[in-house]
Amino acid sequence: MGLCRLVKFASVVIIGILLVWILSPAIILPPDDPVGAVTIYVTDYGWHSRLVLPTGNGELIQYAYGDWNYFALNQQDWRNGAAALLLPTQGTLGRRKFNNIIELQQIIQQQNYTLFSLEVAQSPVIELLTLLDERFNRNMATSIENRKIGLTLVKDDQEYTLFHNSNHEIVEWLKSLDCRIYGFVMWANFQVKHS
């Protein structure tokens, strides 16, 4: 009888710890003293996040990643939702250009989303933009416009899975910019911690 109570107690404690870990925000730590610092942005759209990078001429480019059917084609029924969660599916890369930060901020405010800013070194931003542009342009023949989410999207070579979703992709991009991310990443539940 004592062992049974101990197992139940341990199970409750473990489940509680897991829930706190899963529900706690993932913390983004930008690099300390980045060389030639530029400001980048992470946009939190609820379940999904996007990364916004400066182009160097005042414009900004927003990149997003998701499931082709669910995200790009707006086929958001239970079948496509379950497939995106449970099976490897066709990934998509989305892109949107903004003329300046004011235009981005207006869109974020109108739709009541969250915008995080952080400073990183300019050189890795240029490298990441080049890689993402090449990745996007590689599949330009599959390009579609999705006015509902405000993106131009192409099929991506990276499969979409539960364990490689839009937020995992954002984390990979942030790591390439010398950011560190701590915590559980499954949905857009980020916070930025400045030094």
Short mmCIF file of N, CA and C in Angstrom, two decimals:
data_model
loop_
_atom_site.label_atom_id
_atom_site.label_comp_id
_atom_site.label_asym_id
_atom_site.label_seq_id
_atom_site.Cartn_x
_atom_site.Cartn_y
_atom_site.Cartn_z
N MET A 1 0.82 -1.19 0.00
CA MET A 1 0.00 0.00 0.00
C MET A 1 0.87 1.26 0.00
N GLY A 2 1.96 1.27 0.74
CA GLY A 2 2.86 2.42 0.80
C GLY A 2 3.54 2.67 -0.54
N LEU A 3 3.90 1.60 -1.24
CA LEU A 3 4.56 1.74 -2.53
C LEU A 3 3.60 2.34 -3.56
N CYS A 4 2.35 1.93 -3.52
CA CYS A 4 1.33 2.45 -4.45
C CYS A 4 1.15 3.97 -4.25
N ARG A 5 1.09 4.42 -2.99
CA ARG A 5 0.96 5.85 -2.71
C ARG A 5 2.20 6.62 -3.16
N LEU A 6 3.34 6.04 -2.96
CA LEU A 6 4.60 6.66 -3.38
C LEU A 6 4.63 6.83 -4.89
N VAL A 7 4.20 5.80 -5.63
CA VAL A 7 4.18 5.86 -7.10
C VAL A 7 3.19 6.93 -7.56
N LYS A 8 2.02 7.01 -6.94
CA LYS A 8 1.03 8.02 -7.31
C LYS A 8 1.57 9.43 -7.02
N PHE A 9 2.18 9.60 -5.86
CA PHE A 9 2.74 10.90 -5.49
C PHE A 9 3.85 11.29 -6.47
N ALA A 10 4.74 10.36 -6.78
CA ALA A 10 5.83 10.64 -7.72
C ALA A 10 5.27 10.98 -9.09
N SER A 11 4.22 10.29 -9.52
CA SER A 11 3.61 10.56 -10.83
C SER A 11 3.03 11.96 -10.88
N VAL A 12 2.34 12.38 -9.81
CA VAL A 12 1.76 13.72 -9.75
C VAL A 12 2.87 14.78 -9.80
N VAL A 13 3.93 14.56 -9.05
CA VAL A 13 5.06 15.51 -9.04
C VAL A 13 5.70 15.60 -10.42
N ILE A 14 5.93 14.47 -11.06
CA ILE A 14 6.56 14.45 -12.39
C ILE A 14 5.66 15.15 -13.41
N ILE A 15 4.37 14.85 -13.39
CA ILE A 15 3.43 15.48 -14.31
C ILE A 15 3.38 16.99 -14.06
N GLY A 16 3.39 17.41 -12.80
CA GLY A 16 3.39 18.83 -12.47
C GLY A 16 4.63 19.53 -13.00
N ILE A 17 5.78 18.91 -12.81
CA ILE A 17 7.03 19.49 -13.31
C ILE A 17 7.00 19.59 -14.83
N LEU A 18 6.53 18.54 -15.49
CA LEU A 18 6.45 18.56 -16.95
C LEU A 18 5.50 19.66 -17.44
N LEU A 19 4.35 19.83 -16.79
CA LEU A 19 3.41 20.87 -17.19
C LEU A 19 4.01 22.27 -17.03
N VAL A 20 4.68 22.50 -15.91
CA VAL A 20 5.32 23.81 -15.70
C VAL A 20 6.37 24.04 -16.78
N TRP A 21 7.16 23.03 -17.08
CA TRP A 21 8.22 23.14 -18.09
C TRP A 21 7.62 23.42 -19.46
N ILE A 22 6.56 22.68 -19.83
CA ILE A 22 5.94 22.83 -21.14
C ILE A 22 5.25 24.18 -21.27
N LEU A 23 4.59 24.64 -20.22
CA LEU A 23 3.81 25.88 -20.29
C LEU A 23 4.64 27.15 -20.06
N SER A 24 5.86 26.99 -19.55
CA SER A 24 6.73 28.15 -19.33
C SER A 24 7.26 28.65 -20.67
N PRO A 25 7.44 29.96 -20.80
CA PRO A 25 7.95 30.48 -22.07
C PRO A 25 9.39 30.06 -22.33
N ALA A 26 9.71 29.91 -23.60
CA ALA A 26 11.10 29.70 -24.00
C ALA A 26 11.78 31.07 -23.97
N ILE A 27 12.96 31.11 -23.40
CA ILE A 27 13.69 32.37 -23.24
C ILE A 27 14.72 32.52 -24.35
N ILE A 28 14.67 33.66 -25.04
CA ILE A 28 15.66 33.99 -26.06
C ILE A 28 16.67 34.94 -25.43
N LEU A 29 17.93 34.54 -25.45
CA LEU A 29 19.01 35.40 -24.96
C LEU A 29 19.83 35.88 -26.16
N PRO A 30 19.73 37.17 -26.50
CA PRO A 30 20.53 37.69 -27.61
C PRO A 30 22.01 37.68 -27.24
N PRO A 31 22.88 37.74 -28.24
CA PRO A 31 24.32 37.77 -27.96
C PRO A 31 24.72 39.03 -27.20
N ASP A 32 25.75 38.91 -26.37
CA ASP A 32 26.30 40.07 -25.67
C ASP A 32 27.18 40.87 -26.62
N ASP A 33 27.01 42.17 -26.63
CA ASP A 33 27.83 43.09 -27.42
C ASP A 33 28.06 42.63 -28.86
N PRO A 34 26.98 42.48 -29.65
CA PRO A 34 27.17 42.04 -31.04
C PRO A 34 27.89 43.09 -31.88
N VAL A 35 28.74 42.61 -32.79
CA VAL A 35 29.52 43.50 -33.65
C VAL A 35 28.61 44.06 -34.74
N GLY A 36 28.60 45.38 -34.89
CA GLY A 36 27.76 46.02 -35.90
C GLY A 36 26.29 45.69 -35.66
N ALA A 37 25.85 45.90 -34.44
CA ALA A 37 24.51 45.47 -34.01
C ALA A 37 23.39 46.00 -34.91
N VAL A 38 22.47 45.10 -35.23
CA VAL A 38 21.24 45.45 -35.93
C VAL A 38 20.07 44.86 -35.15
N THR A 39 18.91 45.46 -35.30
CA THR A 39 17.72 44.99 -34.60
C THR A 39 16.94 44.01 -35.47
N ILE A 40 16.62 42.86 -34.90
CA ILE A 40 15.75 41.89 -35.56
C ILE A 40 14.50 41.74 -34.70
N TYR A 41 13.49 41.09 -35.24
CA TYR A 41 12.22 40.96 -34.54
C TYR A 41 11.69 39.54 -34.63
N VAL A 42 11.09 39.09 -33.55
CA VAL A 42 10.35 37.84 -33.53
C VAL A 42 8.89 38.23 -33.32
N THR A 43 8.03 37.76 -34.20
CA THR A 43 6.61 38.05 -34.08
C THR A 43 5.90 36.80 -33.57
N ASP A 44 5.07 36.98 -32.58
CA ASP A 44 4.31 35.90 -31.95
C ASP A 44 2.87 36.00 -32.43
N TYR A 45 2.45 35.01 -33.23
CA TYR A 45 1.11 34.99 -33.80
C TYR A 45 0.22 33.99 -33.07
N GLY A 46 0.49 33.73 -31.82
CA GLY A 46 -0.31 32.78 -31.06
C GLY A 46 0.36 31.42 -31.05
N TRP A 47 0.01 30.56 -31.99
CA TRP A 47 0.64 29.24 -32.07
C TRP A 47 1.93 29.27 -32.85
N HIS A 48 2.06 30.23 -33.76
CA HIS A 48 3.20 30.28 -34.67
C HIS A 48 3.99 31.57 -34.48
N SER A 49 5.25 31.50 -34.82
CA SER A 49 6.09 32.70 -34.76
C SER A 49 6.76 32.90 -36.12
N ARG A 50 7.24 34.12 -36.32
CA ARG A 50 7.94 34.48 -37.55
C ARG A 50 9.15 35.32 -37.18
N LEU A 51 10.12 35.36 -38.07
CA LEU A 51 11.34 36.14 -37.85
C LEU A 51 11.40 37.26 -38.87
N VAL A 52 11.72 38.46 -38.40
CA VAL A 52 11.82 39.63 -39.27
C VAL A 52 13.25 40.15 -39.22
N LEU A 53 13.84 40.28 -40.40
CA LEU A 53 15.25 40.68 -40.51
C LEU A 53 15.38 41.96 -41.34
N PRO A 54 16.30 42.84 -40.96
CA PRO A 54 16.55 44.05 -41.75
C PRO A 54 17.36 43.71 -43.00
N THR A 55 17.07 44.42 -44.09
CA THR A 55 17.79 44.16 -45.35
C THR A 55 19.00 45.06 -45.52
N GLY A 56 19.08 46.10 -44.71
CA GLY A 56 20.20 47.03 -44.84
C GLY A 56 19.81 48.31 -45.56
N ASN A 57 18.67 48.33 -46.24
CA ASN A 57 18.23 49.54 -46.95
C ASN A 57 16.95 50.11 -46.34
N GLY A 58 16.69 49.77 -45.07
CA GLY A 58 15.50 50.27 -44.38
C GLY A 58 14.32 49.33 -44.44
N GLU A 59 14.34 48.42 -45.40
CA GLU A 59 13.26 47.44 -45.52
C GLU A 59 13.48 46.28 -44.55
N LEU A 60 12.41 45.56 -44.31
CA LEU A 60 12.46 44.37 -43.46
C LEU A 60 11.85 43.21 -44.22
N ILE A 61 12.37 42.01 -43.98
CA ILE A 61 11.80 40.81 -44.59
C ILE A 61 11.40 39.86 -43.47
N GLN A 62 10.14 39.44 -43.53
CA GLN A 62 9.61 38.49 -42.55
C GLN A 62 9.62 37.10 -43.19
N TYR A 63 10.17 36.14 -42.44
CA TYR A 63 10.16 34.75 -42.89
C TYR A 63 9.37 33.91 -41.90
N ALA A 64 8.64 32.94 -42.44
CA ALA A 64 7.85 32.02 -41.63
C ALA A 64 7.98 30.62 -42.22
N TYR A 65 7.72 29.63 -41.40
CA TYR A 65 7.77 28.23 -41.83
C TYR A 65 6.52 27.54 -41.32
N GLY A 66 6.00 26.60 -42.08
CA GLY A 66 4.81 25.87 -41.63
C GLY A 66 4.51 24.67 -42.51
N ASP A 67 3.30 24.14 -42.32
CA ASP A 67 2.80 23.01 -43.10
C ASP A 67 2.13 23.55 -44.36
N TRP A 68 2.39 22.96 -45.51
CA TRP A 68 1.88 23.45 -46.79
C TRP A 68 0.35 23.51 -46.81
N ASN A 69 -0.31 22.39 -46.52
CA ASN A 69 -1.77 22.37 -46.60
C ASN A 69 -2.41 23.28 -45.56
N TYR A 70 -1.99 23.12 -44.32
CA TYR A 70 -2.63 23.83 -43.21
C TYR A 70 -2.32 25.33 -43.24
N PHE A 71 -1.05 25.66 -43.43
CA PHE A 71 -0.59 27.05 -43.32
C PHE A 71 -0.69 27.79 -44.65
N ALA A 72 -0.15 27.21 -45.71
CA ALA A 72 -0.10 27.92 -47.00
C ALA A 72 -1.45 27.92 -47.71
N LEU A 73 -2.13 26.78 -47.69
CA LEU A 73 -3.38 26.64 -48.44
C LEU A 73 -4.63 26.90 -47.60
N ASN A 74 -4.45 27.20 -46.30
CA ASN A 74 -5.57 27.45 -45.38
C ASN A 74 -6.55 26.28 -45.28
N GLN A 75 -6.05 25.06 -45.46
CA GLN A 75 -6.90 23.88 -45.32
C GLN A 75 -6.85 23.45 -43.85
N GLN A 76 -7.57 24.19 -43.02
CA GLN A 76 -7.44 24.03 -41.59
C GLN A 76 -8.58 23.20 -40.99
N ASP A 77 -8.85 22.06 -41.62
CA ASP A 77 -9.83 21.12 -41.10
C ASP A 77 -9.13 20.13 -40.17
N TRP A 78 -9.89 19.27 -39.54
CA TRP A 78 -9.31 18.32 -38.57
C TRP A 78 -8.33 17.36 -39.23
N ARG A 79 -8.62 16.96 -40.49
CA ARG A 79 -7.75 15.99 -41.18
C ARG A 79 -6.36 16.57 -41.42
N ASN A 80 -6.31 17.79 -41.96
CA ASN A 80 -5.02 18.42 -42.23
C ASN A 80 -4.31 18.83 -40.95
N GLY A 81 -5.08 19.23 -39.94
CA GLY A 81 -4.49 19.56 -38.64
C GLY A 81 -3.85 18.34 -38.00
N ALA A 82 -4.56 17.22 -38.03
CA ALA A 82 -4.02 15.98 -37.45
C ALA A 82 -2.80 15.51 -38.23
N ALA A 83 -2.87 15.61 -39.56
CA ALA A 83 -1.72 15.20 -40.38
C ALA A 83 -0.49 16.04 -40.05
N ALA A 84 -0.69 17.36 -39.91
CA ALA A 84 0.43 18.26 -39.60
C ALA A 84 1.04 17.92 -38.24
N LEU A 85 0.21 17.50 -37.30
CA LEU A 85 0.70 17.17 -35.96
C LEU A 85 1.34 15.79 -35.88
N LEU A 86 0.78 14.83 -36.61
CA LEU A 86 1.16 13.43 -36.38
C LEU A 86 2.04 12.82 -37.47
N LEU A 87 2.08 13.42 -38.64
CA LEU A 87 2.83 12.84 -39.76
C LEU A 87 3.83 13.85 -40.32
N PRO A 88 4.91 13.40 -40.90
CA PRO A 88 5.75 14.33 -41.66
C PRO A 88 4.96 14.79 -42.89
N THR A 89 4.85 16.09 -43.08
CA THR A 89 4.09 16.64 -44.21
C THR A 89 4.95 17.62 -44.99
N GLN A 90 4.41 18.08 -46.10
CA GLN A 90 5.11 19.05 -46.95
C GLN A 90 5.28 20.36 -46.20
N GLY A 91 6.52 20.81 -46.06
CA GLY A 91 6.79 22.09 -45.41
C GLY A 91 6.63 23.24 -46.39
N THR A 92 6.49 24.44 -45.84
CA THR A 92 6.41 25.64 -46.66
C THR A 92 7.21 26.76 -46.01
N LEU A 93 7.78 27.58 -46.84
CA LEU A 93 8.52 28.76 -46.39
C LEU A 93 7.76 29.98 -46.90
N GLY A 94 7.45 30.90 -45.99
CA GLY A 94 6.71 32.10 -46.35
C GLY A 94 7.56 33.35 -46.19
N ARG A 95 7.25 34.35 -46.99
CA ARG A 95 8.03 35.59 -46.96
C ARG A 95 7.11 36.79 -47.18
N ARG A 96 7.46 37.88 -46.52
CA ARG A 96 6.74 39.15 -46.70
C ARG A 96 7.73 40.29 -46.51
N LYS A 97 7.62 41.31 -47.33
CA LYS A 97 8.49 42.47 -47.22
C LYS A 97 7.72 43.63 -46.61
N PHE A 98 8.40 44.37 -45.76
CA PHE A 98 7.86 45.59 -45.16
C PHE A 98 8.77 46.75 -45.55
N ASN A 99 8.17 47.89 -45.87
CA ASN A 99 8.96 49.06 -46.26
C ASN A 99 9.78 49.61 -45.11
N ASN A 100 9.26 49.48 -43.88
CA ASN A 100 9.95 50.01 -42.70
C ASN A 100 9.33 49.40 -41.44
N ILE A 101 9.89 49.72 -40.31
CA ILE A 101 9.42 49.18 -39.03
C ILE A 101 8.01 49.67 -38.70
N ILE A 102 7.67 50.87 -39.11
CA ILE A 102 6.33 51.41 -38.80
C ILE A 102 5.25 50.54 -39.45
N GLU A 103 5.48 50.13 -40.69
CA GLU A 103 4.52 49.26 -41.38
C GLU A 103 4.36 47.94 -40.63
N LEU A 104 5.46 47.35 -40.20
CA LEU A 104 5.40 46.10 -39.42
C LEU A 104 4.63 46.31 -38.12
N GLN A 105 4.96 47.38 -37.39
CA GLN A 105 4.30 47.64 -36.12
C GLN A 105 2.79 47.85 -36.28
N GLN A 106 2.38 48.50 -37.36
CA GLN A 106 0.95 48.71 -37.60
C GLN A 106 0.23 47.37 -37.81
N ILE A 107 0.82 46.49 -38.57
CA ILE A 107 0.22 45.16 -38.80
C ILE A 107 0.10 44.40 -37.48
N ILE A 108 1.15 44.43 -36.68
CA ILE A 108 1.16 43.72 -35.40
C ILE A 108 0.08 44.29 -34.48
N GLN A 109 -0.03 45.60 -34.41
CA GLN A 109 -1.03 46.24 -33.54
C GLN A 109 -2.45 45.97 -34.02
N GLN A 110 -2.69 46.03 -35.32
CA GLN A 110 -4.03 45.79 -35.86
C GLN A 110 -4.52 44.39 -35.53
N GLN A 111 -3.62 43.42 -35.54
CA GLN A 111 -4.01 42.04 -35.34
C GLN A 111 -3.75 41.55 -33.92
N ASN A 112 -3.30 42.48 -33.06
CA ASN A 112 -3.09 42.17 -31.64
C ASN A 112 -2.10 41.02 -31.41
N TYR A 113 -1.01 41.04 -32.15
CA TYR A 113 0.05 40.06 -31.97
C TYR A 113 1.16 40.68 -31.14
N THR A 114 2.18 39.90 -30.84
CA THR A 114 3.29 40.38 -30.02
C THR A 114 4.54 40.48 -30.88
N LEU A 115 5.29 41.55 -30.66
CA LEU A 115 6.53 41.80 -31.39
C LEU A 115 7.66 41.94 -30.39
N PHE A 116 8.68 41.09 -30.52
CA PHE A 116 9.88 41.16 -29.68
C PHE A 116 11.03 41.70 -30.52
N SER A 117 11.83 42.58 -29.95
CA SER A 117 13.01 43.07 -30.66
C SER A 117 14.26 42.66 -29.90
N LEU A 118 15.32 42.39 -30.66
CA LEU A 118 16.60 42.07 -30.04
C LEU A 118 17.71 42.46 -31.00
N GLU A 119 18.87 42.69 -30.44
CA GLU A 119 20.02 43.09 -31.25
C GLU A 119 20.97 41.92 -31.43
N VAL A 120 21.42 41.76 -32.68
CA VAL A 120 22.38 40.72 -33.03
C VAL A 120 23.42 41.34 -33.96
N ALA A 121 24.48 40.60 -34.22
CA ALA A 121 25.52 41.09 -35.12
C ALA A 121 25.01 41.12 -36.55
N GLN A 122 25.47 42.10 -37.31
CA GLN A 122 25.01 42.29 -38.69
C GLN A 122 25.44 41.16 -39.62
N SER A 123 26.65 40.68 -39.48
CA SER A 123 27.19 39.68 -40.40
C SER A 123 26.35 38.40 -40.45
N PRO A 124 25.98 37.79 -39.30
CA PRO A 124 25.15 36.59 -39.38
C PRO A 124 23.75 36.86 -39.94
N VAL A 125 23.24 38.09 -39.78
CA VAL A 125 21.94 38.44 -40.36
C VAL A 125 22.03 38.39 -41.88
N ILE A 126 23.10 38.96 -42.43
CA ILE A 126 23.29 38.95 -43.88
C ILE A 126 23.40 37.52 -44.38
N GLU A 127 24.15 36.67 -43.66
CA GLU A 127 24.29 35.26 -44.04
C GLU A 127 22.96 34.53 -43.99
N LEU A 128 22.18 34.75 -42.93
CA LEU A 128 20.89 34.07 -42.80
C LEU A 128 19.93 34.55 -43.89
N LEU A 129 19.90 35.84 -44.15
CA LEU A 129 19.04 36.36 -45.22
C LEU A 129 19.40 35.74 -46.56
N THR A 130 20.66 35.62 -46.84
CA THR A 130 21.12 35.01 -48.09
C THR A 130 20.64 33.56 -48.17
N LEU A 131 20.82 32.80 -47.08
CA LEU A 131 20.39 31.40 -47.06
C LEU A 131 18.88 31.26 -47.22
N LEU A 132 18.12 32.09 -46.51
CA LEU A 132 16.67 32.01 -46.60
C LEU A 132 16.16 32.44 -47.98
N ASP A 133 16.77 33.48 -48.55
CA ASP A 133 16.39 33.91 -49.90
C ASP A 133 16.68 32.80 -50.91
N GLU A 134 17.84 32.15 -50.80
CA GLU A 134 18.18 31.05 -51.72
C GLU A 134 17.20 29.89 -51.54
N ARG A 135 16.90 29.56 -50.30
CA ARG A 135 15.97 28.47 -49.99
C ARG A 135 14.57 28.78 -50.55
N PHE A 136 14.14 30.03 -50.41
CA PHE A 136 12.84 30.46 -50.92
C PHE A 136 12.82 30.43 -52.45
N ASN A 137 13.85 31.01 -53.07
CA ASN A 137 13.90 31.12 -54.53
C ASN A 137 14.06 29.77 -55.22
N ARG A 138 14.64 28.79 -54.53
CA ARG A 138 14.84 27.45 -55.08
C ARG A 138 13.52 26.81 -55.52
N ASN A 139 12.44 27.13 -54.81
CA ASN A 139 11.13 26.54 -55.11
C ASN A 139 10.12 27.57 -55.57
N MET A 140 10.60 28.63 -56.23
CA MET A 140 9.73 29.72 -56.66
C MET A 140 8.61 29.24 -57.60
N ALA A 141 8.83 28.15 -58.32
CA ALA A 141 7.79 27.64 -59.23
C ALA A 141 6.53 27.22 -58.48
N THR A 142 6.63 26.97 -57.17
CA THR A 142 5.47 26.55 -56.37
C THR A 142 4.82 27.72 -55.64
N SER A 143 5.24 28.92 -55.93
CA SER A 143 4.83 30.13 -55.20
C SER A 143 3.32 30.38 -55.26
N ILE A 144 2.75 30.72 -54.09
CA ILE A 144 1.35 31.15 -54.02
C ILE A 144 1.27 32.37 -53.11
N GLU A 145 0.26 33.19 -53.30
CA GLU A 145 -0.01 34.33 -52.43
C GLU A 145 -1.13 33.93 -51.48
N ASN A 146 -0.94 34.13 -50.19
CA ASN A 146 -1.98 33.86 -49.21
C ASN A 146 -2.31 35.19 -48.53
N ARG A 147 -3.37 35.82 -48.98
CA ARG A 147 -3.76 37.13 -48.45
C ARG A 147 -4.23 37.04 -47.00
N LYS A 148 -4.78 35.90 -46.61
CA LYS A 148 -5.28 35.72 -45.25
C LYS A 148 -4.15 35.88 -44.23
N ILE A 149 -2.98 35.32 -44.52
CA ILE A 149 -1.86 35.41 -43.59
C ILE A 149 -0.80 36.41 -44.05
N GLY A 150 -1.02 37.02 -45.22
CA GLY A 150 -0.13 38.08 -45.69
C GLY A 150 1.23 37.64 -46.14
N LEU A 151 1.34 36.42 -46.66
CA LEU A 151 2.64 35.90 -47.06
C LEU A 151 2.60 35.35 -48.48
N THR A 152 3.75 35.39 -49.14
CA THR A 152 3.99 34.61 -50.34
C THR A 152 4.67 33.34 -49.86
N LEU A 153 4.18 32.19 -50.29
CA LEU A 153 4.69 30.91 -49.78
C LEU A 153 5.15 30.00 -50.91
N VAL A 154 6.17 29.21 -50.62
CA VAL A 154 6.67 28.20 -51.55
C VAL A 154 6.81 26.89 -50.80
N LYS A 155 6.76 25.79 -51.54
CA LYS A 155 7.03 24.50 -50.91
C LYS A 155 8.49 24.50 -50.48
N ASP A 156 8.76 23.85 -49.35
CA ASP A 156 10.12 23.82 -48.80
C ASP A 156 10.64 22.39 -48.81
N ASP A 157 11.94 22.24 -48.91
CA ASP A 157 12.55 20.91 -48.90
C ASP A 157 12.51 20.25 -47.52
N GLN A 158 12.39 21.05 -46.47
CA GLN A 158 12.32 20.55 -45.09
C GLN A 158 10.90 20.09 -44.78
N GLU A 159 10.74 18.84 -44.35
CA GLU A 159 9.42 18.35 -43.96
C GLU A 159 8.96 19.01 -42.67
N TYR A 160 7.66 19.20 -42.56
CA TYR A 160 7.05 19.75 -41.35
C TYR A 160 6.63 18.58 -40.47
N THR A 161 6.99 18.62 -39.19
CA THR A 161 6.57 17.60 -38.23
C THR A 161 6.27 18.28 -36.90
N LEU A 162 5.66 17.53 -36.01
CA LEU A 162 5.38 18.05 -34.67
C LEU A 162 6.65 18.53 -33.99
N PHE A 163 7.75 17.82 -34.24
CA PHE A 163 9.01 18.15 -33.58
C PHE A 163 9.93 19.00 -34.46
N HIS A 164 9.40 19.45 -35.58
CA HIS A 164 10.09 20.46 -36.40
C HIS A 164 9.01 21.34 -37.03
N ASN A 165 8.44 22.19 -36.17
CA ASN A 165 7.36 23.08 -36.63
C ASN A 165 7.90 24.49 -36.80
N SER A 166 7.00 25.44 -36.97
CA SER A 166 7.41 26.83 -37.23
C SER A 166 8.30 27.39 -36.13
N ASN A 167 7.98 27.05 -34.89
CA ASN A 167 8.76 27.59 -33.77
C ASN A 167 10.13 26.95 -33.65
N HIS A 168 10.23 25.66 -33.98
CA HIS A 168 11.55 25.01 -34.00
C HIS A 168 12.43 25.62 -35.08
N GLU A 169 11.82 25.93 -36.22
CA GLU A 169 12.58 26.55 -37.31
C GLU A 169 13.07 27.94 -36.90
N ILE A 170 12.22 28.71 -36.24
CA ILE A 170 12.63 30.03 -35.75
C ILE A 170 13.81 29.90 -34.79
N VAL A 171 13.75 28.90 -33.91
CA VAL A 171 14.85 28.68 -32.96
C VAL A 171 16.15 28.39 -33.71
N GLU A 172 16.09 27.57 -34.76
CA GLU A 172 17.29 27.30 -35.55
C GLU A 172 17.84 28.59 -36.17
N TRP A 173 16.95 29.42 -36.70
CA TRP A 173 17.38 30.69 -37.30
C TRP A 173 17.99 31.59 -36.24
N LEU A 174 17.38 31.66 -35.06
CA LEU A 174 17.92 32.51 -33.99
C LEU A 174 19.28 32.00 -33.53
N LYS A 175 19.45 30.70 -33.45
CA LYS A 175 20.76 30.14 -33.05
C LYS A 175 21.83 30.50 -34.07
N SER A 176 21.46 30.56 -35.36
CA SER A 176 22.44 30.95 -36.39
C SER A 176 22.84 32.41 -36.24
N LEU A 177 22.04 33.17 -35.48
CA LEU A 177 22.35 34.59 -35.19
C LEU A 177 23.01 34.75 -33.82
N ASP A 178 23.51 33.64 -33.28
CA ASP A 178 24.23 33.61 -32.00
C ASP A 178 23.34 33.88 -30.79
N CYS A 179 22.04 33.64 -30.94
CA CYS A 179 21.13 33.71 -29.79
C CYS A 179 21.12 32.36 -29.10
N ARG A 180 20.85 32.38 -27.81
CA ARG A 180 20.66 31.14 -27.06
C ARG A 180 19.20 31.06 -26.65
N ILE A 181 18.64 29.85 -26.71
CA ILE A 181 17.24 29.65 -26.36
C ILE A 181 17.17 28.58 -25.29
N TYR A 182 16.46 28.90 -24.21
CA TYR A 182 16.30 27.97 -23.10
C TYR A 182 14.81 27.72 -22.88
N GLY A 183 14.48 26.48 -22.61
CA GLY A 183 13.09 26.14 -22.32
C GLY A 183 12.49 25.26 -23.38
N PHE A 184 11.24 24.93 -23.17
CA PHE A 184 10.49 24.04 -24.05
C PHE A 184 9.95 24.83 -25.23
N VAL A 185 10.18 24.33 -26.44
CA VAL A 185 9.69 25.00 -27.65
C VAL A 185 8.74 24.06 -28.37
N MET A 186 7.48 24.44 -28.42
CA MET A 186 6.50 23.72 -29.23
C MET A 186 5.60 24.72 -29.94
N TRP A 187 5.16 25.74 -29.23
CA TRP A 187 4.33 26.79 -29.81
C TRP A 187 4.99 28.13 -29.52
N ALA A 188 4.43 29.18 -30.08
CA ALA A 188 5.02 30.51 -29.93
C ALA A 188 4.77 31.01 -28.51
N ASN A 189 5.69 30.72 -27.65
CA ASN A 189 5.62 31.15 -26.26
C ASN A 189 7.01 31.62 -25.86
N PHE A 190 7.45 32.72 -26.51
CA PHE A 190 8.80 33.21 -26.32
C PHE A 190 8.82 34.45 -25.43
N GLN A 191 9.94 34.65 -24.77
CA GLN A 191 10.26 35.90 -24.09
C GLN A 191 11.71 36.21 -24.39
N VAL A 192 12.02 37.48 -24.49
CA VAL A 192 13.40 37.90 -24.72
C VAL A 192 13.96 38.42 -23.42
N LYS A 193 15.12 37.91 -23.06
CA LYS A 193 15.80 38.37 -21.85
C LYS A 193 17.07 39.09 -22.28
N HIS A 194 17.10 40.40 -22.01
CA HIS A 194 18.27 41.19 -22.37
C HIS A 194 19.27 41.18 -21.21
N SER A 195 20.55 41.22 -21.56
CA SER A 195 21.61 41.19 -20.53
C SER A 195 21.59 42.43 -19.69
#
